Coordinates of C-alpha atoms in Angstrom, one line a residue:
X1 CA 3.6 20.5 -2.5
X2 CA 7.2 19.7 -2.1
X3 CA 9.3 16.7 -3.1
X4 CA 9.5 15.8 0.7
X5 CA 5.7 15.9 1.2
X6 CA 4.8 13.8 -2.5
X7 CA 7.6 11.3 -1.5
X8 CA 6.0 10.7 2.1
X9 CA 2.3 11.2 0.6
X10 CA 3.4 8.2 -2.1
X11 CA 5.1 6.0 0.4
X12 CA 2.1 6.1 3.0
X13 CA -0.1 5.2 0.2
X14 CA 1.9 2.6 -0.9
X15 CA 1.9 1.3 2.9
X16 CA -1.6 1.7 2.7
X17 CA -2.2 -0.5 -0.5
X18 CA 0.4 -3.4 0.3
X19 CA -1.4 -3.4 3.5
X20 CA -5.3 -3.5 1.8
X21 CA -3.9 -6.2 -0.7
X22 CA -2.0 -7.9 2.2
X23 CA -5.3 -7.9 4.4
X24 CA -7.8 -9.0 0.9
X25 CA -7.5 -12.6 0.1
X26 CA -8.1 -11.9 -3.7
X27 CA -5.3 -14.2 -4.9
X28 CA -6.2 -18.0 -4.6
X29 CA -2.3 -19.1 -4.0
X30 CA -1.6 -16.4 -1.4
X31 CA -2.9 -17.9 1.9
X32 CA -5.0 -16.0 3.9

């Protein structure tokens, strides 16, 4: 694996999680 492939693998996880938290209404002050 090479540093371009782990930087887009982390950054399309990380798309992947803000999106799951985004999408989860697990905090009770963020609306949704």
């Amino acid at each position: 694996m090479n540093l371009h492939t782990a930087a887009g693998t982390g950054n399309a996880i990380g798309s992947l999680v803000a999106a799951y938290k985004a999408n989860t209404p697990v905090d009770p002050a963020r609306p949704g």
